[in-house]
Amino acid sequence: MAKDNSKKDESLMIKLSTFIVDKRKGFYLIFIVLIVYSLLNMNKVKVNNDLTTYLPATTETRQGIDIMDEQFTTYGSARVVVCNVTYDTAERLSKEIAELDGVSMLDFDDSSEHYHDMEALYDITFTDVADSADTQEYLNGVLDYLKDYDTYYSSDIGQEERDAGDLANDMVIIMLLVAAVVVIVLLFTSTTYAEVPVYIMTFGAAALLNKGTNPWFGEISFVTNSIAVVLQLALAVDYAIILANRFKEEHEDKDAREAVIVALSKAIPEISSSSLTTVSGMVAMMFMQFKIGYDMGIILAKAIVLSLLSVFFLMPGLLLTFSKAIDKTHHRNFVPKITFIGKFDVATRYVMPVILIAGVIGGMIISNRVQYVYDMSSLKSSSMSENKFSAYMVDREFGKVNQLAVLIPNGDYGKEAKLIERLEILPEVNSVMGLANIDALEGYKLTEKLSPRQFAELFDLDIEVADLIYTAYATNESDYGALVGGVSNYEVPFIDMFLFIYDQKDRGNLTLQGDTEEMINEAYEKINIARSQLLGEDYSRLVCELNTPLEGDETYAALDRIRSAAAEYYDLESIYLVGNSTSNKDLSDSFATDNLLISILTAVFVMIILLFTFQSAGIPVLLVVTIQGSIWINFSIPYLQGDVVYFLGYLVVSAIQMGATIDYAIVITSRYMDLKTYMPIKEAIVESLNEAFPTIVTSGSMMVASGFIINAVSSNPVVAAIGLALGRGTLTSIALVLLALPQTLLIGDIIIEKTAFTLKRDFAKPLPSKGRVLMSGRIRGYVNGVVDGEFSGIIEGEMGATVRSKDYVKDISDGSEEAQDSIDSTGDKSEDKSMIPGNPGNLTADGNTLEKGGAEND
């Protein structure tokens, strides 16, 4: 029954492959249509440059940001530094800049915070929000006014557009460099020059389809948008190489069409299985609390699927179309044999596993001691755009600004004033701005309560008019108690009374004298700006400037003290702290969970896949430990170098490194498990490395080069950090796979066999490595060539083969001979030609069709 199902499956796969190859022109048309669609849509995706939007909805920062977006207006601001000017010139410029269109406020004084060493800092606030086109024009007007001076600026105005432009320019250079590397690697590792255009067209189609379908998700992060294409190429290159190699093997004794069909039928299951470990790493990222993991995971998983579709449905037709060119452009194999590494591995088989275990344990300990950072400003990139350099110069000369918004319930200006006073005495707080400490007129604060007489004196009104205004206000607020007690003792916060008067004047219900009306009109714009920034429907906002770093234990302890101070006046659950530091704190809190989650899920997914692939419980453990060890070692290097690690780089690269680079371990292990069935395990491991090295060096070198190129070229520190970790991690995985995994397989061979799911195989008796033997039965292996079939007679020469344990074998190297009838009487002469259980390449009863089975063990 099993044999019939196998035939049916094979027939189905051949039929599918035949359909794909014969209908290649139809698939060409489909891909052309899809590529045109992708080209028209690829730039329609919205790229999100704000990582805080990916914070979990339950975090304090995310909730606080939502409140601020709903209830407050955040006006555009800029820090502008003018170098090489005297203080008199700087003061003159400050007055002139303050009169420019769109400038509502400008802070400048003779303190060291605004002037030192012939350098002036202007803190400018504009009259419109940061993402307004008008505000961008206002900022451009300021910069244009200062064009004759040595000027630098740092601003959130138009920041996303500038970052997107810088990143787009970087990616053009990165893609050109990566493309050059890919072509060079393919030329080096391929055996025919005409393979290269097939690879490039397949990769290009897959990449365009992935970018063209990104708009389906509405928006993607700038991180995903930047590195998805490069990672797609590095992760999926193996699939095309597997199919091309299969085709070349089949084409040795078949015509081009038949070779492509057979190659595709064999490659589809192999490639699909190979892709599972990579996809599992992407799926693991999708479970992160920090939702950028889902963003990257879903896009990269889609990239892998689209790469598979391109290899399965486009590449077969291209191979057939280019088959004649492939035949004519053969060249020698430039990939060297690495027998010397194999011999080194055999010689160190008792030493290297111990070193590996020590390295894994040491890597785990050291990587947990590395300093993880969560703020982009803590990172350094190899290159720096003009925009980034300008912001860097501002921070270098006048320090970074660490602002913190404290959201508290509104309605009680007295509590707010007390809280401001309480916060101002904290050592980590440089300044606090709130409605309760902003000057209004004549020394009064915005929230200070004024009686009718005080208000009349302030605005030069008759006391009777002031009483009348206060009476109207009390009536409007339904405060009838004030009317009963007499309005002369009624006190109202300045801002509330001022806005009431302006509203009544604006409605025509109140007429003021010329000077008074002019004063109110002039004050209204600044008071309204302050109100819209600091007073919301339900919350008031205090803006603190801290003297702490943007992240770290010192900063997080300061946040706790600020929160405790606010809790002295308000319920703790109604207080929200929002800023870069709180965002970093939330990221730090989620990192531990996400890190553990990704590590466990990726390892479990990969182990399950390996368990079914190798039918042994031992192999998944050995392979996962090796790759997990390479991950820990990868992130131990920054600690040893005294560098920091960006948390997102660790999360993303650890998932990719486990899901993708474990393929290198699988390639070696698969070949080892097959080869050791008919040769000694020491020779099998050496040959396994030689056979696996071309695949490893092809995809591995592409991923390593891509990572280091991203790090060297990208001016975005987040993208650069991910690139560095990816390149270094892939290199580490390759090193461990070549220099530590083979020894582990040799020493752990007994574990592999003891934990195998299948029963002990029929092939269990090895022939001598050389000499002369008399045998009758089934033999598998090589004897001055390859022998795999029923045999009866004498074999002499070099041998690397196994026979069934029940077959007759006798070593006659001493020169003795036995008659054929002795062989016949001793050997197993059963005529049963049914499939032998566990045979990796058994003949069916008809003796013609070769079927795939499990690997053998000698």
mmCIF file of N, CA and C in Angstrom, residues 267-321:
data_model
loop_
_atom_site.group_PDB
_atom_site.id
_atom_site.type_symbol
_atom_site.label_atom_id
_atom_site.label_comp_id
_atom_site.label_asym_id
_atom_site.label_seq_id
_atom_site.Cartn_x
_atom_site.Cartn_y
_atom_site.Cartn_z
ATOM 1 N N ALA A 267 12.469 18.918 -6.592
ATOM 2 C CA ALA A 267 12.842 20.114 -5.848
ATOM 3 C C ALA A 267 11.696 20.687 -5.020
ATOM 4 N N ILE A 268 10.460 20.542 -5.494
ATOM 5 C CA ILE A 268 9.326 21.140 -4.775
ATOM 6 C C ILE A 268 9.250 20.654 -3.329
ATOM 7 N N PRO A 269 9.266 19.329 -3.070
ATOM 8 C CA PRO A 269 9.230 18.901 -1.662
ATOM 9 C C PRO A 269 10.469 19.341 -0.885
ATOM 10 N N GLU A 270 11.637 19.257 -1.527
ATOM 11 C CA GLU A 270 12.877 19.609 -0.846
ATOM 12 C C GLU A 270 12.909 21.086 -0.483
ATOM 13 N N ILE A 271 12.538 21.955 -1.429
ATOM 14 C CA ILE A 271 12.558 23.396 -1.178
ATOM 15 C C ILE A 271 11.486 23.782 -0.153
ATOM 16 N N SER A 272 10.304 23.191 -0.284
ATOM 17 C CA SER A 272 9.228 23.495 0.662
ATOM 18 C C SER A 272 9.646 23.147 2.081
ATOM 19 N N SER A 273 10.291 22.004 2.228
ATOM 20 C CA SER A 273 10.767 21.591 3.551
ATOM 21 C C SER A 273 11.846 22.537 4.056
ATOM 22 N N SER A 274 12.754 22.940 3.172
ATOM 23 C CA SER A 274 13.846 23.832 3.564
ATOM 24 C C SER A 274 13.328 25.186 4.016
ATOM 25 N N SER A 275 12.241 25.643 3.407
ATOM 26 C CA SER A 275 11.724 26.971 3.729
ATOM 27 C C SER A 275 11.022 27.028 5.078
ATOM 28 N N LEU A 276 10.630 25.887 5.606
ATOM 29 C CA LEU A 276 9.845 25.878 6.838
ATOM 30 C C LEU A 276 10.608 26.471 8.018
ATOM 31 N N THR A 277 11.895 26.146 8.131
ATOM 32 C CA THR A 277 12.664 26.683 9.258
ATOM 33 C C THR A 277 12.788 28.202 9.161
ATOM 34 N N THR A 278 12.968 28.712 7.944
ATOM 35 C CA THR A 278 13.076 30.160 7.762
ATOM 36 C C THR A 278 11.764 30.847 8.100
ATOM 37 N N VAL A 279 10.666 30.293 7.592
ATOM 38 C CA VAL A 279 9.352 30.880 7.864
ATOM 39 C C VAL A 279 9.040 30.819 9.358
ATOM 40 N N SER A 280 9.475 29.743 10.026
ATOM 41 C CA SER A 280 9.195 29.615 11.461
ATOM 42 C C SER A 280 9.822 30.762 12.248
ATOM 43 N N GLY A 281 11.015 31.204 11.843
ATOM 44 C CA GLY A 281 11.637 32.350 12.506
ATOM 45 C C GLY A 281 10.833 33.622 12.300
ATOM 46 N N MET A 282 10.273 33.787 11.082
ATOM 47 C CA MET A 282 9.448 34.961 10.815
ATOM 48 C C MET A 282 8.152 34.911 11.624
ATOM 49 N N VAL A 283 7.565 33.719 11.713
ATOM 50 C CA VAL A 283 6.322 33.563 12.474
ATOM 51 C C VAL A 283 6.567 33.853 13.949
ATOM 52 N N ALA A 284 7.698 33.431 14.471
ATOM 53 C CA ALA A 284 8.024 33.694 15.884
ATOM 54 C C ALA A 284 8.048 35.197 16.158
ATOM 55 N N MET A 285 8.593 35.984 15.221
ATOM 56 C CA MET A 285 8.639 37.438 15.409
ATOM 57 C C MET A 285 7.235 38.038 15.499
ATOM 58 N N MET A 286 6.267 37.404 14.839
ATOM 59 C CA MET A 286 4.913 37.950 14.807
ATOM 60 C C MET A 286 4.228 37.885 16.168
ATOM 61 N N PHE A 287 4.793 37.126 17.101
ATOM 62 C CA PHE A 287 4.200 37.006 18.430
ATOM 63 C C PHE A 287 4.761 38.039 19.414
ATOM 64 N N MET A 288 5.656 38.915 18.958
ATOM 65 C CA MET A 288 6.242 39.920 19.849
ATOM 66 C C MET A 288 5.184 40.896 20.356
ATOM 67 N N GLN A 289 5.357 41.353 21.609
ATOM 68 C CA GLN A 289 4.492 42.417 22.124
ATOM 69 C C GLN A 289 4.739 43.709 21.356
ATOM 70 N N PHE A 290 5.998 43.987 21.094
ATOM 71 C CA PHE A 290 6.369 45.144 20.296
ATOM 72 C C PHE A 290 5.994 44.849 18.848
ATOM 73 N N LYS A 291 4.967 45.494 18.370
ATOM 74 C CA LYS A 291 4.299 45.075 17.144
ATOM 75 C C LYS A 291 5.118 45.255 15.871
ATOM 76 N N ILE A 292 6.285 45.845 15.982
ATOM 77 C CA ILE A 292 7.123 45.903 14.789
ATOM 78 C C ILE A 292 7.578 44.493 14.421
ATOM 79 N N GLY A 293 7.576 43.578 15.406
ATOM 80 C CA GLY A 293 7.889 42.179 15.127
ATOM 81 C C GLY A 293 6.868 41.572 14.185
ATOM 82 N N TYR A 294 5.598 41.869 14.414
ATOM 83 C CA TYR A 294 4.559 41.390 13.502
ATOM 84 C C TYR A 294 4.734 42.019 12.131
ATOM 85 N N ASP A 295 5.042 43.308 12.117
ATOM 86 C CA ASP A 295 5.231 44.026 10.863
ATOM 87 C C ASP A 295 6.334 43.380 10.028
ATOM 88 N N MET A 296 7.482 43.128 10.641
ATOM 89 C CA MET A 296 8.593 42.515 9.918
ATOM 90 C C MET A 296 8.306 41.060 9.603
ATOM 91 N N GLY A 297 7.728 40.345 10.570
ATOM 92 C CA GLY A 297 7.476 38.921 10.378
ATOM 93 C C GLY A 297 6.546 38.634 9.220
ATOM 94 N N ILE A 298 5.443 39.382 9.128
ATOM 95 C CA ILE A 298 4.458 39.107 8.079
ATOM 96 C C ILE A 298 5.001 39.472 6.704
ATOM 97 N N ILE A 299 5.764 40.569 6.621
ATOM 98 C CA ILE A 299 6.312 40.980 5.327
ATOM 99 C C ILE A 299 7.394 40.000 4.862
ATOM 100 N N LEU A 300 8.258 39.564 5.773
ATOM 101 C CA LEU A 300 9.323 38.635 5.390
ATOM 102 C C LEU A 300 8.774 37.240 5.117
ATOM 103 N N ALA A 301 7.751 36.826 5.860
ATOM 104 C CA ALA A 301 7.115 35.535 5.561
ATOM 105 C C ALA A 301 6.489 35.576 4.167
ATOM 106 N N LYS A 302 5.856 36.710 3.851
ATOM 107 C CA LYS A 302 5.291 36.891 2.506
ATOM 108 C C LYS A 302 6.399 36.855 1.466
ATOM 109 N N ALA A 303 7.526 37.442 1.795
ATOM 110 C CA ALA A 303 8.654 37.447 0.860
ATOM 111 C C ALA A 303 9.128 36.030 0.564
ATOM 112 N N ILE A 304 9.191 35.186 1.591
ATOM 113 C CA ILE A 304 9.616 33.800 1.396
ATOM 114 C C ILE A 304 8.619 33.055 0.517
ATOM 115 N N VAL A 305 7.323 33.241 0.797
ATOM 116 C CA VAL A 305 6.288 32.563 0.001
ATOM 117 C C VAL A 305 6.356 33.001 -1.454
ATOM 118 N N LEU A 306 6.510 34.295 -1.696
ATOM 119 C CA LEU A 306 6.585 34.795 -3.070
ATOM 120 C C LEU A 306 7.864 34.323 -3.762
ATOM 121 N N SER A 307 8.931 34.162 -2.998
ATOM 122 C CA SER A 307 10.164 33.606 -3.569
ATOM 123 C C SER A 307 9.945 32.152 -3.984
ATOM 124 N N LEU A 308 9.245 31.400 -3.138
ATOM 125 C CA LEU A 308 8.924 30.009 -3.489
ATOM 126 C C LEU A 308 8.096 29.952 -4.768
ATOM 127 N N LEU A 309 7.081 30.802 -4.865
ATOM 128 C CA LEU A 309 6.226 30.804 -6.056
ATOM 129 C C LEU A 309 7.020 31.163 -7.306
ATOM 130 N N SER A 310 7.948 32.113 -7.166
ATOM 131 C CA SER A 310 8.775 32.494 -8.313
ATOM 132 C C SER A 310 9.676 31.343 -8.742
ATOM 133 N N VAL A 311 10.230 30.634 -7.770
ATOM 134 C CA VAL A 311 11.099 29.492 -8.096
ATOM 135 C C VAL A 311 10.294 28.355 -8.707
ATOM 136 N N PHE A 312 9.102 28.113 -8.200
ATOM 137 C CA PHE A 312 8.292 26.981 -8.673
ATOM 138 C C PHE A 312 7.626 27.245 -10.021
ATOM 139 N N PHE A 313 7.185 28.482 -10.261
ATOM 140 C CA PHE A 313 6.364 28.739 -11.445
ATOM 141 C C PHE A 313 7.040 29.595 -12.518
ATOM 142 N N LEU A 314 8.089 30.332 -12.161
ATOM 143 C CA LEU A 314 8.780 31.149 -13.163
ATOM 144 C C LEU A 314 10.112 30.531 -13.558
ATOM 145 N N MET A 315 10.875 30.098 -12.586
ATOM 146 C CA MET A 315 12.230 29.635 -12.856
ATOM 147 C C MET A 315 12.293 28.398 -13.754
ATOM 148 N N PRO A 316 11.360 27.418 -13.651
ATOM 149 C CA PRO A 316 11.437 26.260 -14.568
ATOM 150 C C PRO A 316 11.395 26.668 -16.030
ATOM 151 N N GLY A 317 10.508 27.589 -16.362
ATOM 152 C CA GLY A 317 10.446 28.053 -17.736
ATOM 153 C C GLY A 317 11.722 28.760 -18.156
ATOM 154 N N LEU A 318 12.294 29.553 -17.245
ATOM 155 C CA LEU A 318 13.548 30.243 -17.551
ATOM 156 C C LEU A 318 14.685 29.252 -17.761
ATOM 157 N N LEU A 319 14.733 28.196 -16.949
ATOM 158 C CA LEU A 319 15.769 27.180 -17.129
ATOM 159 C C LEU A 319 15.664 26.530 -18.503
ATOM 160 N N LEU A 320 14.437 26.234 -18.924
ATOM 161 C CA LEU A 320 14.249 25.610 -20.234
ATOM 162 C C LEU A 320 14.600 26.597 -21.354
ATOM 163 N N THR A 321 14.194 27.841 -21.193
ATOM 164 C CA THR A 321 14.486 28.868 -22.194
ATOM 165 C C THR A 321 15.990 29.087 -22.330
#
